[in-house]
mmCIF file of C-alpha atoms in Angstrom:
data_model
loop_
_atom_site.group_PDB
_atom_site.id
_atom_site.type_symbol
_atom_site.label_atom_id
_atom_site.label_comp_id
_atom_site.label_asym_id
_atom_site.label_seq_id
_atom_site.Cartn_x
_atom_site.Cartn_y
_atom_site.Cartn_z
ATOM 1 C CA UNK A 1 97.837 121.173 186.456
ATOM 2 C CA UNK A 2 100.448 123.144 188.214
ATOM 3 C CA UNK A 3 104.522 122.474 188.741
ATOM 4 C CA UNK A 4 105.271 121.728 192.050
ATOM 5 C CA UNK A 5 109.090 122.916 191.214
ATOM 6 C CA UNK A 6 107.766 126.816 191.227
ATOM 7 C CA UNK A 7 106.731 126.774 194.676
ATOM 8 C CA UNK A 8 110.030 125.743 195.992
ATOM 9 C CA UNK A 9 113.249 127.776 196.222
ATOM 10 C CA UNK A 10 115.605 127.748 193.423
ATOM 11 C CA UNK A 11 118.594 125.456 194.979
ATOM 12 C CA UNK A 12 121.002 123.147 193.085
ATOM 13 C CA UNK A 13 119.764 120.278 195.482
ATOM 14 C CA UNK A 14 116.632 120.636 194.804
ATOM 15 C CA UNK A 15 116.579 120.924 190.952
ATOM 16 C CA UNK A 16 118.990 117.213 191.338
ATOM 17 C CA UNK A 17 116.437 116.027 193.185
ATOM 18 C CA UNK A 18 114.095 116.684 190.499
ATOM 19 C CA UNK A 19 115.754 115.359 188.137
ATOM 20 C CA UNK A 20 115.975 111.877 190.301
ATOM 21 C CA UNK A 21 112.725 111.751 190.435
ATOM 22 C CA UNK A 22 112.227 112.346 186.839
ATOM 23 C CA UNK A 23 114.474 109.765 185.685
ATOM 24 C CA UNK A 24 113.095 106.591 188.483
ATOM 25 C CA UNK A 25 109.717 107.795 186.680
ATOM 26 C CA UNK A 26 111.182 107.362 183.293
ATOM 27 C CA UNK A 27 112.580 104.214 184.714
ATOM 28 C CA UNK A 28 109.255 103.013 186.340
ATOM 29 C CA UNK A 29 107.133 103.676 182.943
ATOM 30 C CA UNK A 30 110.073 101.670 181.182
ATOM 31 C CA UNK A 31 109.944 98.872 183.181
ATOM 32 C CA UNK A 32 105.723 98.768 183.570
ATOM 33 C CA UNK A 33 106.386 98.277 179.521
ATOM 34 C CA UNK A 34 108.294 95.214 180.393
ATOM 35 C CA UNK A 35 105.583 94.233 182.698
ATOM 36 C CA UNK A 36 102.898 94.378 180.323
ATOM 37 C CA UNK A 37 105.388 92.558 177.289
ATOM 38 C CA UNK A 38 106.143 89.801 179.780
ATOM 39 C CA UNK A 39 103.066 89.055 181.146
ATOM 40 C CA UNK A 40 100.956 89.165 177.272
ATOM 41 C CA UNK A 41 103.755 86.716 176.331
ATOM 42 C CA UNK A 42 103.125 84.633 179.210
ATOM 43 C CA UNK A 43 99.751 83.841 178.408
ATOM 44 C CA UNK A 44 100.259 82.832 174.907
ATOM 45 C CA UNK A 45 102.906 80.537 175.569
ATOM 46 C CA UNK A 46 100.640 78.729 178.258
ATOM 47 C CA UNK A 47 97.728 78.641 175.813
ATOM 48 C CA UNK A 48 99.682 77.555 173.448
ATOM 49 C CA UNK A 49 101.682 74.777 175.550
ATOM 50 C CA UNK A 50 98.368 73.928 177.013
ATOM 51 C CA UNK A 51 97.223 72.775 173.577
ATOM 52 C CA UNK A 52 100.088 70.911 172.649
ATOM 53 C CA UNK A 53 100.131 67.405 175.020
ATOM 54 C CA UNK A 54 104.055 66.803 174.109
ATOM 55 C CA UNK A 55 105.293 70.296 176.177
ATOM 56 C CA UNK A 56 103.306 69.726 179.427
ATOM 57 C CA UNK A 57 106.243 70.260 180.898
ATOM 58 C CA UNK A 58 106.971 73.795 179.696
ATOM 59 C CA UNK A 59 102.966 74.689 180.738
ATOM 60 C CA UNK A 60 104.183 73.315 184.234
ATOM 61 C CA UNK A 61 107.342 75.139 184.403
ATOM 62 C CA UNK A 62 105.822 78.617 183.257
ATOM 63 C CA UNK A 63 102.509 78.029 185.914
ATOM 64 C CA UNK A 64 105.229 76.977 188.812
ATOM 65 C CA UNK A 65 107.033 80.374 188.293
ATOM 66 C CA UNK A 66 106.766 82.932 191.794
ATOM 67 C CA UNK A 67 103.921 85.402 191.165
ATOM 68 C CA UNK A 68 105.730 87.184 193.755
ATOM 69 C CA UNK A 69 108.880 88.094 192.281
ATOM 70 C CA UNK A 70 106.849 89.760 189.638
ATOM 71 C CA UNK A 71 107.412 93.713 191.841
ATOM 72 C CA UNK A 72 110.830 92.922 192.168
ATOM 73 C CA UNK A 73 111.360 92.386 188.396
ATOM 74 C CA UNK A 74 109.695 95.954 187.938
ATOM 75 C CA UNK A 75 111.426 97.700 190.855
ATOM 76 C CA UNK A 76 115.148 95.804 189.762
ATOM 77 C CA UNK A 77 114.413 97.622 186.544
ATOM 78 C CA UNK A 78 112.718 100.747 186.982
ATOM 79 C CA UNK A 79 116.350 101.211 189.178
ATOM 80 C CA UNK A 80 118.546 100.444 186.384
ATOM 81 C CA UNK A 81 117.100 102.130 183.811
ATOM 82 C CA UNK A 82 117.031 105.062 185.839
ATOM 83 C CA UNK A 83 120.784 104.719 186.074
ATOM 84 C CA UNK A 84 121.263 104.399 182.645
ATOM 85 C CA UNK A 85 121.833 107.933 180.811
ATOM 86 C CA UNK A 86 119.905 108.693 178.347
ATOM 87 C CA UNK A 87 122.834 108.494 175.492
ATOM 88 C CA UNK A 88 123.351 105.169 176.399
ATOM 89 C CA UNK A 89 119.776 103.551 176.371
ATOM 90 C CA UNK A 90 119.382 105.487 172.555
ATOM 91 C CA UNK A 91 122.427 103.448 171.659
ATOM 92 C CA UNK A 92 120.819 100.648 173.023
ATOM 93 C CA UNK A 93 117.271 101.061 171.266
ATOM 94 C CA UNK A 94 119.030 102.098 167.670
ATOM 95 C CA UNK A 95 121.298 98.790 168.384
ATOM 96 C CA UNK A 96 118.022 96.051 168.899
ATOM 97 C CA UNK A 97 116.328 98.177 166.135
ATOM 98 C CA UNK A 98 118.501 96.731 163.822
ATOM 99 C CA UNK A 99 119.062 93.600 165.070
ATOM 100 C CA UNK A 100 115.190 93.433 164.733
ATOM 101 C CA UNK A 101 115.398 94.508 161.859
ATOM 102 C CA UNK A 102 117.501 92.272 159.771
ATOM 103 C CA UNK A 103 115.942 89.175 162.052
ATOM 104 C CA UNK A 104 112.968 89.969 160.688
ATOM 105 C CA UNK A 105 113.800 89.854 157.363
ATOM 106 C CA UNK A 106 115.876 86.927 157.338
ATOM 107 C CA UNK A 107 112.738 84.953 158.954
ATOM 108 C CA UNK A 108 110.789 82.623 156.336
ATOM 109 C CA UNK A 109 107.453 84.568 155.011
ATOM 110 C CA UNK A 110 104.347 84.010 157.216
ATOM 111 C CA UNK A 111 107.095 83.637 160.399
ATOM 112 C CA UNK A 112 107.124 85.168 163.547
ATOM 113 C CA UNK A 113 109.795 84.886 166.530
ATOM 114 C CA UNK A 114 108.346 84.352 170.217
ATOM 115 C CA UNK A 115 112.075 85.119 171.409
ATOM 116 C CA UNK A 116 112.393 88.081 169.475
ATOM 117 C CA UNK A 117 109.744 89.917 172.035
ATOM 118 C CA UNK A 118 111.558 88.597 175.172
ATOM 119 C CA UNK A 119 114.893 89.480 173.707
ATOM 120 C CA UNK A 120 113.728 93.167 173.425
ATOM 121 C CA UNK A 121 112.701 93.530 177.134
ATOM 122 C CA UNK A 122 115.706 95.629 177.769
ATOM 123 C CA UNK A 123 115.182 97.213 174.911
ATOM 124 C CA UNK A 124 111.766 98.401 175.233
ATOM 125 C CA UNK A 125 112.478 100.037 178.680
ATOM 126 C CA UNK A 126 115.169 102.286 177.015
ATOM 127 C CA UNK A 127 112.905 103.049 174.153
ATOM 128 C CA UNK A 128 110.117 104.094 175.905
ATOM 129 C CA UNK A 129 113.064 106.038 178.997
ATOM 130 C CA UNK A 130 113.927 107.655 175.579
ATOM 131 C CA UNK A 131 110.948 108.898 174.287
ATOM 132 C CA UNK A 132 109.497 110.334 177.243
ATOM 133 C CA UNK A 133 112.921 112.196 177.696
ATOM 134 C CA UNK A 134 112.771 113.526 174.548
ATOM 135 C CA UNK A 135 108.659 114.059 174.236
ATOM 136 C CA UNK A 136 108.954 116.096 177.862
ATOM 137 C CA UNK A 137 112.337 118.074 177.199
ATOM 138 C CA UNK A 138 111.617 121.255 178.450
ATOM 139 C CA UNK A 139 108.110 120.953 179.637
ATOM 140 C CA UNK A 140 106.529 123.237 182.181
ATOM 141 C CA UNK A 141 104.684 120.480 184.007
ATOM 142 C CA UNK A 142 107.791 117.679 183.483
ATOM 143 C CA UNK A 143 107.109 116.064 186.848
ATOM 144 C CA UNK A 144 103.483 116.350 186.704
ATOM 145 C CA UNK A 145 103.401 114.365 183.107
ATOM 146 C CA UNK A 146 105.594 111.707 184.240
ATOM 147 C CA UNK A 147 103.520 110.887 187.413
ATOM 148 C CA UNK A 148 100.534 110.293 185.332
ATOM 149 C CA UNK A 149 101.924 108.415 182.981
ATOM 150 C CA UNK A 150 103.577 106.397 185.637
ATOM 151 C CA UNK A 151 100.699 105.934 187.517
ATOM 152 C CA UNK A 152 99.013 104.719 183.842
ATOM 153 C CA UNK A 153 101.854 102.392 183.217
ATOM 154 C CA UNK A 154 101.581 100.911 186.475
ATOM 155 C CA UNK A 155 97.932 100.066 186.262
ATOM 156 C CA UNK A 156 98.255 98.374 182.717
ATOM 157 C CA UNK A 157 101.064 96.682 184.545
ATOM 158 C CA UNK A 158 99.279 95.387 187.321
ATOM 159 C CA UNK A 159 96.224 94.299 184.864
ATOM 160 C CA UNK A 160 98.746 92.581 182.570
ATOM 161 C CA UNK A 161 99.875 90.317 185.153
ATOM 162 C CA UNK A 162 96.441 89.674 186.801
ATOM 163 C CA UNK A 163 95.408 88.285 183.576
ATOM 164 C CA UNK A 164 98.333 86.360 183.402
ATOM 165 C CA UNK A 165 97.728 84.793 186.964
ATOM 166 C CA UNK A 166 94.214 84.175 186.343
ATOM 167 C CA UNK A 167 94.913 82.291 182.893
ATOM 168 C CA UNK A 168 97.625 80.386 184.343
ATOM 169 C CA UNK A 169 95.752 79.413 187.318
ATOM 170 C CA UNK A 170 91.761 79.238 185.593
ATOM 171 C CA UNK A 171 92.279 78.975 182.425
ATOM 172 C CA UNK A 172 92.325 75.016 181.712
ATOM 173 C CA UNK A 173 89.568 74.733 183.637
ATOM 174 C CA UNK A 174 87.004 77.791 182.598
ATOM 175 C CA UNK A 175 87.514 77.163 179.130
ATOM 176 C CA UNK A 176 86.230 73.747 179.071
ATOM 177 C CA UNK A 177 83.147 74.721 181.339
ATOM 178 C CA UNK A 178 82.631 78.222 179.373
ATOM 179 C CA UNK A 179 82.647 79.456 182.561
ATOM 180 C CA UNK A 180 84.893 82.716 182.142
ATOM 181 C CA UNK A 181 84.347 85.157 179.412
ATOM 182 C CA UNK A 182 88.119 86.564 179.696
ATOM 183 C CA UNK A 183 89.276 82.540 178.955
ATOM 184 C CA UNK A 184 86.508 82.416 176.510
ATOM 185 C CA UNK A 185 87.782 85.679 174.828
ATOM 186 C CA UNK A 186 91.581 84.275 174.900
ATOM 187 C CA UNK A 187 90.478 80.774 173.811
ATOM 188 C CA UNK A 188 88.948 82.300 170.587
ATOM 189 C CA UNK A 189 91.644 85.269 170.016
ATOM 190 C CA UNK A 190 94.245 84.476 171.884
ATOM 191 C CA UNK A 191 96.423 83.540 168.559
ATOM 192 C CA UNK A 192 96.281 86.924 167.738
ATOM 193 C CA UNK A 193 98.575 88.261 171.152
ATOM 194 C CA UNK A 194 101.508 87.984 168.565
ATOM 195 C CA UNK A 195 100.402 90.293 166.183
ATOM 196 C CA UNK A 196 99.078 92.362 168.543
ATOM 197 C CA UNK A 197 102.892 92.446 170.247
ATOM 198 C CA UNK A 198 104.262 93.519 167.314
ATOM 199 C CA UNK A 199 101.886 95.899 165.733
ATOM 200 C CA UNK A 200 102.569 97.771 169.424
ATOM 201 C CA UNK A 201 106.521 96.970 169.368
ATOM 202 C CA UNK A 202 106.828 98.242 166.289
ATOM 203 C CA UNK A 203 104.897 101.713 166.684
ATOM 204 C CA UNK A 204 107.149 101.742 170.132
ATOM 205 C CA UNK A 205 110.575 101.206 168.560
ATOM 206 C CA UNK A 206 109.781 103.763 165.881
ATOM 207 C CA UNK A 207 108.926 106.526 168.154
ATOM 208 C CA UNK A 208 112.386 105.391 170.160
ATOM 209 C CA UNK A 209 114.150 105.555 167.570
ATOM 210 C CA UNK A 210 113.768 109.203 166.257
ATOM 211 C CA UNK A 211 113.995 110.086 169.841
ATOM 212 C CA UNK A 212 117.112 108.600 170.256
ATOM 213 C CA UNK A 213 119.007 109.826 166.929
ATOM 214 C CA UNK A 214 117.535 113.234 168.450
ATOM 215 C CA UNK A 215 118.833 112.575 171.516
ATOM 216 C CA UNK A 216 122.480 111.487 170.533
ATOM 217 C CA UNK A 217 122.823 114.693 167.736
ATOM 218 C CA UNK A 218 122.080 117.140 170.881
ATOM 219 C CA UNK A 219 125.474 116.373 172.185
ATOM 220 C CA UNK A 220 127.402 117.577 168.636
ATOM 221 C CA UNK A 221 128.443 120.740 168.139
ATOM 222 C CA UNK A 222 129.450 120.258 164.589
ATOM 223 C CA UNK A 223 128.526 117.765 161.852
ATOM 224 C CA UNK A 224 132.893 116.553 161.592
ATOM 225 C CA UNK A 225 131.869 115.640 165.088
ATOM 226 C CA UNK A 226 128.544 113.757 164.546
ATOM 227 C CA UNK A 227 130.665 111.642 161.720
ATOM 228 C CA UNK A 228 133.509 110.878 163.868
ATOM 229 C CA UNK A 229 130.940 109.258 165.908
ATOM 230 C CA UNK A 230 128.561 107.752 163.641
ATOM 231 C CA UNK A 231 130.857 105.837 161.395
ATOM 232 C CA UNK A 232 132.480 103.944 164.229
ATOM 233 C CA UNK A 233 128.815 103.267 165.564
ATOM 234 C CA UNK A 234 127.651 101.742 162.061
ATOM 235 C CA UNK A 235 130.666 99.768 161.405
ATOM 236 C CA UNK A 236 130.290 98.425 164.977
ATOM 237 C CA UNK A 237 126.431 97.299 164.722
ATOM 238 C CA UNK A 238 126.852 96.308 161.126
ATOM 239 C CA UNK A 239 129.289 93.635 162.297
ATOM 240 C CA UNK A 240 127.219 92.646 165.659
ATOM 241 C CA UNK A 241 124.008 92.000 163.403
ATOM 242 C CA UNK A 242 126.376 90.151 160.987
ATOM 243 C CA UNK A 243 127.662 87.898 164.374
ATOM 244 C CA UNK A 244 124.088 87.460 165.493
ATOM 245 C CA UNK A 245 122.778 86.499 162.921
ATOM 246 C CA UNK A 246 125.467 83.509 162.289
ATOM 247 C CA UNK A 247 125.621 82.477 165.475
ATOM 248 C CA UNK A 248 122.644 80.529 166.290
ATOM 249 C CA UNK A 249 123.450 78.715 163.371
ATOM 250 C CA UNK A 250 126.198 77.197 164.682
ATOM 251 C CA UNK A 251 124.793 76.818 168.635
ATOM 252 C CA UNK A 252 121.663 74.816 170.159
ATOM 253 C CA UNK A 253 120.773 75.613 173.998
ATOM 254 C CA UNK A 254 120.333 78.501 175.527
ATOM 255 C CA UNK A 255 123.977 79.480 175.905
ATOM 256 C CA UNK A 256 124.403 81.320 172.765
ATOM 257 C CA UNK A 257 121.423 84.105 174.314
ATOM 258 C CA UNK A 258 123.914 85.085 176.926
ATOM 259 C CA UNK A 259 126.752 85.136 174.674
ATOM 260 C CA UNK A 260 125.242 87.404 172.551
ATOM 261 C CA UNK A 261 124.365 89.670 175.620
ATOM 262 C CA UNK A 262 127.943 90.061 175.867
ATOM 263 C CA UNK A 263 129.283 90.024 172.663
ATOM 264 C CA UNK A 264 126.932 92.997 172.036
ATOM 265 C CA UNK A 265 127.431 94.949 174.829
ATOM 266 C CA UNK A 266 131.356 94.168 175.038
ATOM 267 C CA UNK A 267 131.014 96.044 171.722
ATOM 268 C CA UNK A 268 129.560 98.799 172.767
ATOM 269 C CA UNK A 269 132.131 99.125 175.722
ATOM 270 C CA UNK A 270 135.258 98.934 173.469
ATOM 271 C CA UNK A 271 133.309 101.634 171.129
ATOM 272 C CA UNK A 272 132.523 104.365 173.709
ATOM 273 C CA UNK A 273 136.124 103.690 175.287
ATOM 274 C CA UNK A 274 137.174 105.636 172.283
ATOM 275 C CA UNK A 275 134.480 108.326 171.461
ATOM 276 C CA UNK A 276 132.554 107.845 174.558
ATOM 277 C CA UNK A 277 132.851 109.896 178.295
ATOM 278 C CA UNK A 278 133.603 108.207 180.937
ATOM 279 C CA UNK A 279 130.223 108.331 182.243
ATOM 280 C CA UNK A 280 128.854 106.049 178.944
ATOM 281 C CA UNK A 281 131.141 103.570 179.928
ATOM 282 C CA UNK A 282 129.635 103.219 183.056
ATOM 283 C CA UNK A 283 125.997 103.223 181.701
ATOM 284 C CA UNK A 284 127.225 100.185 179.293
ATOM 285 C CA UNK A 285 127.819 97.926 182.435
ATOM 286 C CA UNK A 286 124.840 98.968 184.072
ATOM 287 C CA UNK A 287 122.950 98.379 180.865
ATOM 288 C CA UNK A 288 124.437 94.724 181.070
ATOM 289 C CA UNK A 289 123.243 93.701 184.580
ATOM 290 C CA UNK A 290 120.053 94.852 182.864
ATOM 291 C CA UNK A 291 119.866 92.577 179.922
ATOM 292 C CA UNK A 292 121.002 89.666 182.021
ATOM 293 C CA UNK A 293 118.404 90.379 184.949
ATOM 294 C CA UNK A 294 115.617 90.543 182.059
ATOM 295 C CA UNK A 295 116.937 87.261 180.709
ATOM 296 C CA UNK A 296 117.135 85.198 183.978
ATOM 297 C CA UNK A 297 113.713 86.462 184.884
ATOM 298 C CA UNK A 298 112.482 85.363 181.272
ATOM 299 C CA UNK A 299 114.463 82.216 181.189
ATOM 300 C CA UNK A 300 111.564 79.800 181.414
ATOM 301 C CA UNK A 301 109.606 81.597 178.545
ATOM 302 C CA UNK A 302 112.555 81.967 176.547
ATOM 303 C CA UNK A 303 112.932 77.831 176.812
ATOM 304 C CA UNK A 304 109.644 77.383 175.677
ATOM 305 C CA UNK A 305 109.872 79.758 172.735
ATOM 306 C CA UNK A 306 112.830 77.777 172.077
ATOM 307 C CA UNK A 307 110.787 74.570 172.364
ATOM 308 C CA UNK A 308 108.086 75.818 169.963
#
């Protein structure tokens, strides 16, 4: 492997240009996570609606959806989280981490939540922008890395939502003729895509996480510094989770998702208006064009989750 950055001149455009093309490769890995979360979720839901004659409707709903605004989704997001900065998408993972977290344990034993995964899309693209930021700080072959693991990303992607086509399009009819072996595999395992969703979230958002407290400490000079922003920070998410976490109690519909989208990034706003730069404000209301692009594109999964 070789860096294609030491056989060009040393010029300021140049080295911005580089790091451009690092960060829509950050962005592109991010959003080929998405991809893959979307289109794993997709197929258990129509399994699972499939099986269940009372939400026919849903199974129609989730087939009818437009294969071919599938590369938009990706390219929408592998643009925004390229905008994002890097301080701003660690506030972001540390934020749902939590959330997670206490949703998690304030679930009944034995419980799982579909909406939980779709919720994180936004999420998981800034955790995994994160990590590779962090993992590839001050690598020789930076540019190099990130095109592989692009190109990686972008296969499981394209995999992902193959399968997803096929099972939404074959599946009803190969597994009652035992014609297929991937609907054969799915009708016999395909209970387990859950676990298997969060076994993988979970290893994802722990990596993220460490990368982003690393990430967010890089910027202190002084640990009177690192307080003054940290205490503002917990008292902020402490009282989000505590909102979140009463609010669907006292909503039905899908309203209260949205609500929460701005609630929580509104938050975030007001915080870094007093211990942020002016650039992390900006980041916050890219970051929310984000989570609402990742819900409207997940809006008919999130019904059915809702449904179920």
């Amino acid at each position: 492997m070789f860096s294609l950055v030491s056989w060009l001149p040393a010029l300021p455009g140049l080295a911005w240009g580089w790091a451009l093309l690092d960060a829509l490769l950050q962005g592109l890995v991010g959003a080929c996570a998405v991809s893959v979360l979307c289109s794993l979720l997709k197929v258990y839901l129509y399994i699972q609606c499939l099986n269940n004659p009372e939400r026919q409707a849903e199974k129609e709903a989730i087939q009818a959806q437009r294969w071919v605004l599938e590369p938009l989704h990706v390219v929408v997001l592998t643009g925004v989280l390229a905008l994002v900065g890097s301080r701003v998408a660690a506030l972001v993972v540390l934020e749902f981490s939590l959330r997670a977290v206490s949703t998690v344990l304030s679930l009944s034993k034995g419980a799982h939540s579909n909406q939980l995964y779709l919720l994180c899309q936004y999420s998981l693209g800034c955790g995994v922008s994160c990590s590779l930021s962090f993992l590839l700080e001050g690598a020789p072959h930076r540019t190099c890395n990130l095109v592989l693991a692009a190109g990686l990303a972008g296969l499981l992607a394209t995999y992902a939502r193959r399968l997803a086509h096929h099972i939404c399009t074959l599946y009803e009819l190969h597994s009652r003729a035992r014609y297929c072996g991937v609907c054969i595999l799915l009708l016999a395992t395909g209970h387990g895509i859950p676990r298997l969703l969060r076994n993988a979230l979970a290893i994802t958002f722990a990596v993220a996480d460490l990368a982003a407290v690393a990430l967010i400490n890089q910027d202190f000079l002084s640990t009177a510094e690192a307080v003054r922003f940290w205490t503002p920070l917990t008292i902020c998410y402490t009282l989000l989770v505590i909102y979140m976490q009463e609010e669907p109690r006292q909503s039905t519909g899908g309203q209260p998702v949205y609500q929460t989208v701005l609630v929580r990034m509104g938050g975030l706003f007001i915080l870094l208006l007093t211990v942020g730069r002016w650039t992390d404000v900006l980041h916050v209301l890219v970051s929310l064009l984000g989570e609402l692009w990742c819900l409207l594109h997940a809006g008919v999964m999130l019904e059915a989750c809702r449904q179920q």
